[in-house]
Short mmCIF file of C-alpha atoms (C1' of nucleotides) in Angstrom, two decimals:
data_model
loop_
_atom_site.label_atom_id
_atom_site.label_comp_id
_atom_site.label_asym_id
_atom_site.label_seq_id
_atom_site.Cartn_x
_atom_site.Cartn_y
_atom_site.Cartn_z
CA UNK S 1 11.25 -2.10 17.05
CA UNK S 2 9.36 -0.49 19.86
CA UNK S 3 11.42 1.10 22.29
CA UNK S 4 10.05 3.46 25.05
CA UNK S 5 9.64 6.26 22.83
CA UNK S 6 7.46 4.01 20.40
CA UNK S 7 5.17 2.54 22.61
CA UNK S 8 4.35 5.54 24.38
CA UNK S 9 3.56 7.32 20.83
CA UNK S 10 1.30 3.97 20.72
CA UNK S 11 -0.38 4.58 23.70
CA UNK S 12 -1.30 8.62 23.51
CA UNK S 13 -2.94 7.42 19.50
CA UNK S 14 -4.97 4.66 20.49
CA UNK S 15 -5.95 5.94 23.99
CA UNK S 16 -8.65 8.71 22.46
CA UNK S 17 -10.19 5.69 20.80
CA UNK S 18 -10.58 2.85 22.89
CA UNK S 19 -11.22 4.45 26.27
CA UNK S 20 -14.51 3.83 27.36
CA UNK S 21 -15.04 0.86 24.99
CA UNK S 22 -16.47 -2.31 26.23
CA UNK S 23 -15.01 -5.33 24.29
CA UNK S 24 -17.83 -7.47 22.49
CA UNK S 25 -15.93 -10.08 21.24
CA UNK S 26 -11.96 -11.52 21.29
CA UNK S 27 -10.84 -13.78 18.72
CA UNK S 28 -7.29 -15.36 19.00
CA UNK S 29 -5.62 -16.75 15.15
CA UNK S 30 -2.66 -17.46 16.68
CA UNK S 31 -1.81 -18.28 20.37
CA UNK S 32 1.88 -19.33 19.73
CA UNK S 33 3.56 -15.60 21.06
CA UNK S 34 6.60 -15.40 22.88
CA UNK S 35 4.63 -16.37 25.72
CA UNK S 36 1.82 -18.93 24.38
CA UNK S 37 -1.86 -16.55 24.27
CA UNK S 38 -3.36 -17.95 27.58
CA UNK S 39 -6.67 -20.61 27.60
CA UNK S 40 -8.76 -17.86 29.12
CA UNK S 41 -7.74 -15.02 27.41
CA UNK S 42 -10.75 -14.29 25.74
CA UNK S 43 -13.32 -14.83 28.59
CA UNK S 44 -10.74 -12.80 30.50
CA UNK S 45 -11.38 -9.78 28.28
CA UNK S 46 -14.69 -10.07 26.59
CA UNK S 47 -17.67 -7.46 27.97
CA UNK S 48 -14.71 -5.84 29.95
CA UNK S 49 -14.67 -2.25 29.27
CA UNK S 50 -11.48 -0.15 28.89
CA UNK S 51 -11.05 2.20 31.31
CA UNK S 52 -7.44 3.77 30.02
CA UNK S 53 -4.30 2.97 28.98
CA UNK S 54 -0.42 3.16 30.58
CA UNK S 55 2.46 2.28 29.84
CA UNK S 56 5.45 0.85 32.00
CA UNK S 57 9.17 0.52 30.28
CA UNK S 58 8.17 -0.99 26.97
CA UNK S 59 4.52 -2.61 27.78
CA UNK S 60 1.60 -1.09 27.30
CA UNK S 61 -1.07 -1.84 29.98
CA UNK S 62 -4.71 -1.67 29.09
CA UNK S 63 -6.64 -1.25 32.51
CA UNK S 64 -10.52 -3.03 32.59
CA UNK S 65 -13.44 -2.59 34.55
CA UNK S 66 -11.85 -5.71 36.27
CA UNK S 67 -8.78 -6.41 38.31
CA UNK S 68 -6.99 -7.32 35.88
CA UNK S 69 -5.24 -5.52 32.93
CA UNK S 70 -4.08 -6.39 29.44
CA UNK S 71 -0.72 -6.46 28.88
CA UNK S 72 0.84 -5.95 25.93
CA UNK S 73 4.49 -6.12 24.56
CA UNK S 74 5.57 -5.55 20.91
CA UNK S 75 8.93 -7.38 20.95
CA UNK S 76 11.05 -6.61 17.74
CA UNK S 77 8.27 -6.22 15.47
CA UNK S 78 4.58 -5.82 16.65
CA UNK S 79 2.15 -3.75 16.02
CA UNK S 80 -1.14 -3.03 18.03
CA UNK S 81 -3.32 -1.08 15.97
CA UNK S 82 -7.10 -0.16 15.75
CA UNK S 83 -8.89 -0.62 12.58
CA UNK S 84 -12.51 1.11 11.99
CA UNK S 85 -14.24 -1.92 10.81
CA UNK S 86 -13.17 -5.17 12.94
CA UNK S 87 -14.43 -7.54 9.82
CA UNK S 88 -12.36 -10.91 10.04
CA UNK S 89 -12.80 -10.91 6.65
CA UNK S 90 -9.80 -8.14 5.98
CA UNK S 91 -7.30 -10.39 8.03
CA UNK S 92 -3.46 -9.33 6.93
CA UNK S 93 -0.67 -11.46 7.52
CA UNK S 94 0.56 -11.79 10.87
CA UNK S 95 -2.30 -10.48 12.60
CA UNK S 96 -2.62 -12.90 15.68
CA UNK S 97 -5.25 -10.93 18.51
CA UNK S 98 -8.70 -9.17 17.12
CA UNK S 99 -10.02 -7.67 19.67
CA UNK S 100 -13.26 -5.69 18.96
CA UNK S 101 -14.96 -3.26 20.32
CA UNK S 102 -19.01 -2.05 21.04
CA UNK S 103 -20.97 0.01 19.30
CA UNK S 104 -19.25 0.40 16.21
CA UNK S 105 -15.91 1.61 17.99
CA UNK S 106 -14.24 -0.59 15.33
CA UNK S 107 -11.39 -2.88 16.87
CA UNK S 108 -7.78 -3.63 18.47
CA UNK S 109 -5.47 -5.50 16.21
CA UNK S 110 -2.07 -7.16 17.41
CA UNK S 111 0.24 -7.70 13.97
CA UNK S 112 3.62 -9.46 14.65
CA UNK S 113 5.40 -11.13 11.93
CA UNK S 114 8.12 -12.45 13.92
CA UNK S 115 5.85 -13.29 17.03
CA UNK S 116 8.22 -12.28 20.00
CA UNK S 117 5.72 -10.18 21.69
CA UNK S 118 3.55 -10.94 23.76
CA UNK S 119 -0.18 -10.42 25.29
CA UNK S 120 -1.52 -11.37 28.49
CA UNK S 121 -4.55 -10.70 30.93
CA UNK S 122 -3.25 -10.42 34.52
CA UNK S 123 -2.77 -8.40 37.89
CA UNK S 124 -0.77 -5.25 37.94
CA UNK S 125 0.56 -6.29 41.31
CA UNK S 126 3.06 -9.40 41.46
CA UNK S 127 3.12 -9.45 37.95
CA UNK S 128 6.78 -11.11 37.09
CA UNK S 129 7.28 -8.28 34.27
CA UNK S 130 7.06 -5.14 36.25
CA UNK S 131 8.53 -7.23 39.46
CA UNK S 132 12.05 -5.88 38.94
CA UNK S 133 11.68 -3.48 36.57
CA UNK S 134 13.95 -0.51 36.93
CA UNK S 135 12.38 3.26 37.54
CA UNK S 136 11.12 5.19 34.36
CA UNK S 137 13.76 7.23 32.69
CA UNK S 138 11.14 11.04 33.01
CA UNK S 139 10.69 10.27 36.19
CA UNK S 140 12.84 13.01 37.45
CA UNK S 141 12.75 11.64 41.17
CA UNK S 142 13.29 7.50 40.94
CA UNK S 143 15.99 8.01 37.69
CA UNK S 144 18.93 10.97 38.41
CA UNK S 145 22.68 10.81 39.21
CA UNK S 146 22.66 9.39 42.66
CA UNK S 147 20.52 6.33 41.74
CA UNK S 148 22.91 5.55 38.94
CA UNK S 149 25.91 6.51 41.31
CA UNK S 150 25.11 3.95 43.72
CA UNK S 151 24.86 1.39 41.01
CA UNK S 152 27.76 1.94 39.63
CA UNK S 153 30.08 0.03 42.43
CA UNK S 154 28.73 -3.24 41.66
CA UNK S 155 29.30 -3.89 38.26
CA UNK S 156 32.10 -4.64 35.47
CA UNK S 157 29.04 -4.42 32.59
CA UNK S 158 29.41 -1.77 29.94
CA UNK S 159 27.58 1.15 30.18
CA UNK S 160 26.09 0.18 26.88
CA UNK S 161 24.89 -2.90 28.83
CA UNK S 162 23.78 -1.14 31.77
CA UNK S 163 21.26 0.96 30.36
CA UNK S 164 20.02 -1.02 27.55
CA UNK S 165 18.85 -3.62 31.62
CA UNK S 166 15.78 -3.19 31.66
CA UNK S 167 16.14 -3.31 35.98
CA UNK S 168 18.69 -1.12 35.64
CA UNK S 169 16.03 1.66 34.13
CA UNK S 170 13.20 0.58 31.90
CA UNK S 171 12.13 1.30 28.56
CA UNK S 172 15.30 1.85 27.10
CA UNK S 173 16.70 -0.36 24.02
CA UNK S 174 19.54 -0.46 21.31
CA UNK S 175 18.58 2.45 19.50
CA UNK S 176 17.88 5.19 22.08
CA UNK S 177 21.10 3.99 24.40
CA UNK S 178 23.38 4.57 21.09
CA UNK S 179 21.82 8.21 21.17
CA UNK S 180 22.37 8.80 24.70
CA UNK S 181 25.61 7.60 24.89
CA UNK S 182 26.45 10.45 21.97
CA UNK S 183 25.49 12.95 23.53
CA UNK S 184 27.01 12.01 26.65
CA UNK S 185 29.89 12.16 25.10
CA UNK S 186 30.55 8.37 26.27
CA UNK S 187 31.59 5.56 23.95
CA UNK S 188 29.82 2.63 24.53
CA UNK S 189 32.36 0.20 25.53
CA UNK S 190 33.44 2.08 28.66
CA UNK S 191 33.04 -0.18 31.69
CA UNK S 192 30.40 1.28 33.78
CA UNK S 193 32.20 1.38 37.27
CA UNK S 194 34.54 3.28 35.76
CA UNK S 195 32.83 6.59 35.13
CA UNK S 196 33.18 9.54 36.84
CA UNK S 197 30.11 11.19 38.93
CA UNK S 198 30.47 13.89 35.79
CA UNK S 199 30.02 11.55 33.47
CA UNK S 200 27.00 9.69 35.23
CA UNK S 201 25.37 13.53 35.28
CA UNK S 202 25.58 13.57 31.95
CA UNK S 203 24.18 10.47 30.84
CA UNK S 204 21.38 11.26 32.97
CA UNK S 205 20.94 14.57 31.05
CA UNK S 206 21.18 12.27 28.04
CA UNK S 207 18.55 9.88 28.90
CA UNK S 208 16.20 12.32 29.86
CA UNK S 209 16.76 14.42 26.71
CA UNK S 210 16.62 12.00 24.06
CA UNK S 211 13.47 10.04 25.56
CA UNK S 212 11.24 13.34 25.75
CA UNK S 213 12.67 14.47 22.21
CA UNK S 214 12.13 11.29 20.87
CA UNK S 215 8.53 11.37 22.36
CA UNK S 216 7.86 15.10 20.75
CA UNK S 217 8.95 13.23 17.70
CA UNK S 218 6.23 10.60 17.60
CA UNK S 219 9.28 7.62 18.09
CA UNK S 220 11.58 6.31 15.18
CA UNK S 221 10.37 4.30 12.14
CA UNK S 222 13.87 2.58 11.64
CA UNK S 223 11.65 0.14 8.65
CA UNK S 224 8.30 -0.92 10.36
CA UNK S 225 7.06 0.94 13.33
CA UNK S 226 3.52 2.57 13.06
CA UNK S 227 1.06 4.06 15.91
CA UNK S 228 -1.81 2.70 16.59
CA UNK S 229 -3.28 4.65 13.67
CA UNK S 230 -0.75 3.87 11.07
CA UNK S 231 1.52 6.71 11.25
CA UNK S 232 5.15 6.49 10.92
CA UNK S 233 6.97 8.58 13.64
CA UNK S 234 9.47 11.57 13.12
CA UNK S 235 12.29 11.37 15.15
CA UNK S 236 14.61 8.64 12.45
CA UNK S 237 15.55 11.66 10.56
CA UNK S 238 17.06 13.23 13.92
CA UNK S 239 19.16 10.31 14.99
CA UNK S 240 22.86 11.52 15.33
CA UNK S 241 24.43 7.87 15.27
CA UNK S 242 21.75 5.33 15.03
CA UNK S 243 22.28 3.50 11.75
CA UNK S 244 24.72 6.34 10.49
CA UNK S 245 27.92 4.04 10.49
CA UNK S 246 30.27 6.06 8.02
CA UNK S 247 28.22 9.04 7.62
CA UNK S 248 29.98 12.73 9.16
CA UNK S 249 29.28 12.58 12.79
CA UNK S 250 26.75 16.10 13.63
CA UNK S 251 29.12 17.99 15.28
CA UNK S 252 32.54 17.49 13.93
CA UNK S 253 31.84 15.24 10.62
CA UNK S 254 34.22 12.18 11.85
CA UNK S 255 32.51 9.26 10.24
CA UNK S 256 30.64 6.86 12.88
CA UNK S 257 31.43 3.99 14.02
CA UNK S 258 29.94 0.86 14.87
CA UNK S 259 30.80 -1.52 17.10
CA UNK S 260 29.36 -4.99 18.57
CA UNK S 261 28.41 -5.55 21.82
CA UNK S 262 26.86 -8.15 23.32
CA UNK S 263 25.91 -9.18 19.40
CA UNK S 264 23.77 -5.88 19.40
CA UNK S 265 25.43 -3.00 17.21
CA UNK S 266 26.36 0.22 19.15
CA UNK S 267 27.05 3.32 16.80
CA UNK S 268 29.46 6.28 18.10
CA UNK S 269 31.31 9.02 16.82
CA UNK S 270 35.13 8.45 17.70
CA UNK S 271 35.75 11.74 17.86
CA UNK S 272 32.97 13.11 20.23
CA UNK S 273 33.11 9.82 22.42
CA UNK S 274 35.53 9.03 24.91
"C1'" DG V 1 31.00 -11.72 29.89
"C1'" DT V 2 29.15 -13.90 25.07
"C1'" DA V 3 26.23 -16.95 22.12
"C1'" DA V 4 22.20 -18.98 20.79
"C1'" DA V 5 17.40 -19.36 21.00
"C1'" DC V 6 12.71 -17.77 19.64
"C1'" DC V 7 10.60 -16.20 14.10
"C1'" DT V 8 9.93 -13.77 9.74
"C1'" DG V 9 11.23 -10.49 6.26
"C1'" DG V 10 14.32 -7.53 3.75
"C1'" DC V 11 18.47 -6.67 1.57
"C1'" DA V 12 23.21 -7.41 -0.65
"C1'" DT Z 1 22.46 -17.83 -0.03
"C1'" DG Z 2 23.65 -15.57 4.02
"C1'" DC Z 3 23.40 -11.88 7.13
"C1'" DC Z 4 21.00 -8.44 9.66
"C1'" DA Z 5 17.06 -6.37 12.36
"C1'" DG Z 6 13.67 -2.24 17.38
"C1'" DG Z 7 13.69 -7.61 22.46
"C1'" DT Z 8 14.17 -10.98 26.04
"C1'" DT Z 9 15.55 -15.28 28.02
"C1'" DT Z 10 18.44 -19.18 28.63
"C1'" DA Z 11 22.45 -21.58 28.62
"C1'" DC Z 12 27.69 -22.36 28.23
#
DNA sequence: GTAAACCTGGCA
DNA sequence: TGCCAGGTTTAC
């Protein structure tokens, strides 16, 4: 599910609520994430006090009073979420983390029916899942043409493949990278050495245009995604090829495609998309 | 490069 | 019943 766009919409809805909060009490239901929940994860957060939240590619990173931070990563289908009252007695299904808060500041929830996210207490620095993380796609200076120029020699990948590496550039997953590569105007099989400097300019324009409209748009509830308050996000009804296979491309009205790579489905419009 | 693995739920 | 799904890792 949660792509850059998502967890970012994520982060800017719980961040008014939990900042400031000191955590009274952790409980974990189930430790068995993609990652097993760590022995001292509780001790590690409990009567910490959140002093903000970030995000980096797809993880959202809740910053303590401590050294440490908690890290958090929604996989396919999670869900961190605060809830007013943090009564165990209102568990749902799937919810593995409670996490609750002081003073009546109600409580952190992670929900994740098919468990491949995961949640960790650790150290910004050295940690193994920023190590080689790629730059983030706003960041105008780290992410333009001539960093994805000088990648380009290197590699016989798609460019489907490319961007969808998270060391490559991070945040990006199978439904933005299908909306990119539209407007681009690339089709997704096209081997990435093989693009012209043109071309790289205007996936570049792509990337940065979809992942701030997609932002404005509160992310894309494909079936499941909600904020941290429960709100579906806007931008599904503005995809141009996501999930549209058949249906009249937006500019010309060619029906899109869909085509498998890598066992991931890539949508295009045949007509737009060289 | 591609496939399977992790796990559950929804849909045809 | 079988196939598909926003992600990542591991192994042929």
């Amino acid at each position: 599910m949660p792509e850059l766009p998502e967890v970012e919409t994520i982060r800017r809805s719980l961040a008014p609520l939990v900042s400031g909060c000191r955590v009274e009490s952790v409980q974990v239901r189930c430790r068995a994430l993609r990652l097993p929940v760590a022995a001292d994860f509780e001790v590690s957060l409990r009567g910490r006090t959140i002093t903000g939240l970030r995000r980096r590619g797809k993880y959202l990173l809740i910053d303590l009073d401590s050294p440490k931070c908690w890290v958090v990563h929604l996989g396919m289908s999670g869900r961190l979420v605060h809830r007013e009252r943090n009564s165990l007695s209102d568990v749902a299904k799937h919810d593995h983390l409670f996490v609750s808060l002081a003073d009546g500041a109600g409580a952190l929830v992670f929900n994740d029916p098919r468990r491949f996210g995961l949640s960790v207490v650790t150290e910004e620095q050295g940690c193994p899942f920023f190590e080689k993380m790629g730059p983030e796609p706003l960041d105008q200076e780290a992410f333009d043409a001539d960093y994805l120029w000088a990648l380009r020699s290197r590699t016989r990948r798609t460019v489907k493949d490319v961007l969808m590496d998270q060391r490559v550039v991070a945040g990006l997953g199978n439904i933005y990278v299908s909306e990119i590569l539209f407007v681009a105007g690339v089709r997704p099989r096209v081997r990435f050495d093989r693009l012209s400097r043109k071309r790289i300019e205007g996936i570049v324009d792509g990337v940065r245009t979809i992942i701030a409209e997609a932002i404005e748009h509160r992310g894309s509830t494909v079936s499941d995604f909600l904020d941290g308050i429960g709100r579906r996000g806007g931008y599904q009804w503005r995809h141009r090829v996501y999930d549209r296979e058949g249906k009249p491309c937006p500019i010309c009205e060619t029906p899109i495609r869909s085509v498998v790579i890598a066992a991931r489905s890539s949508f295009y419009c045949p007509q737009c998309q060289s």
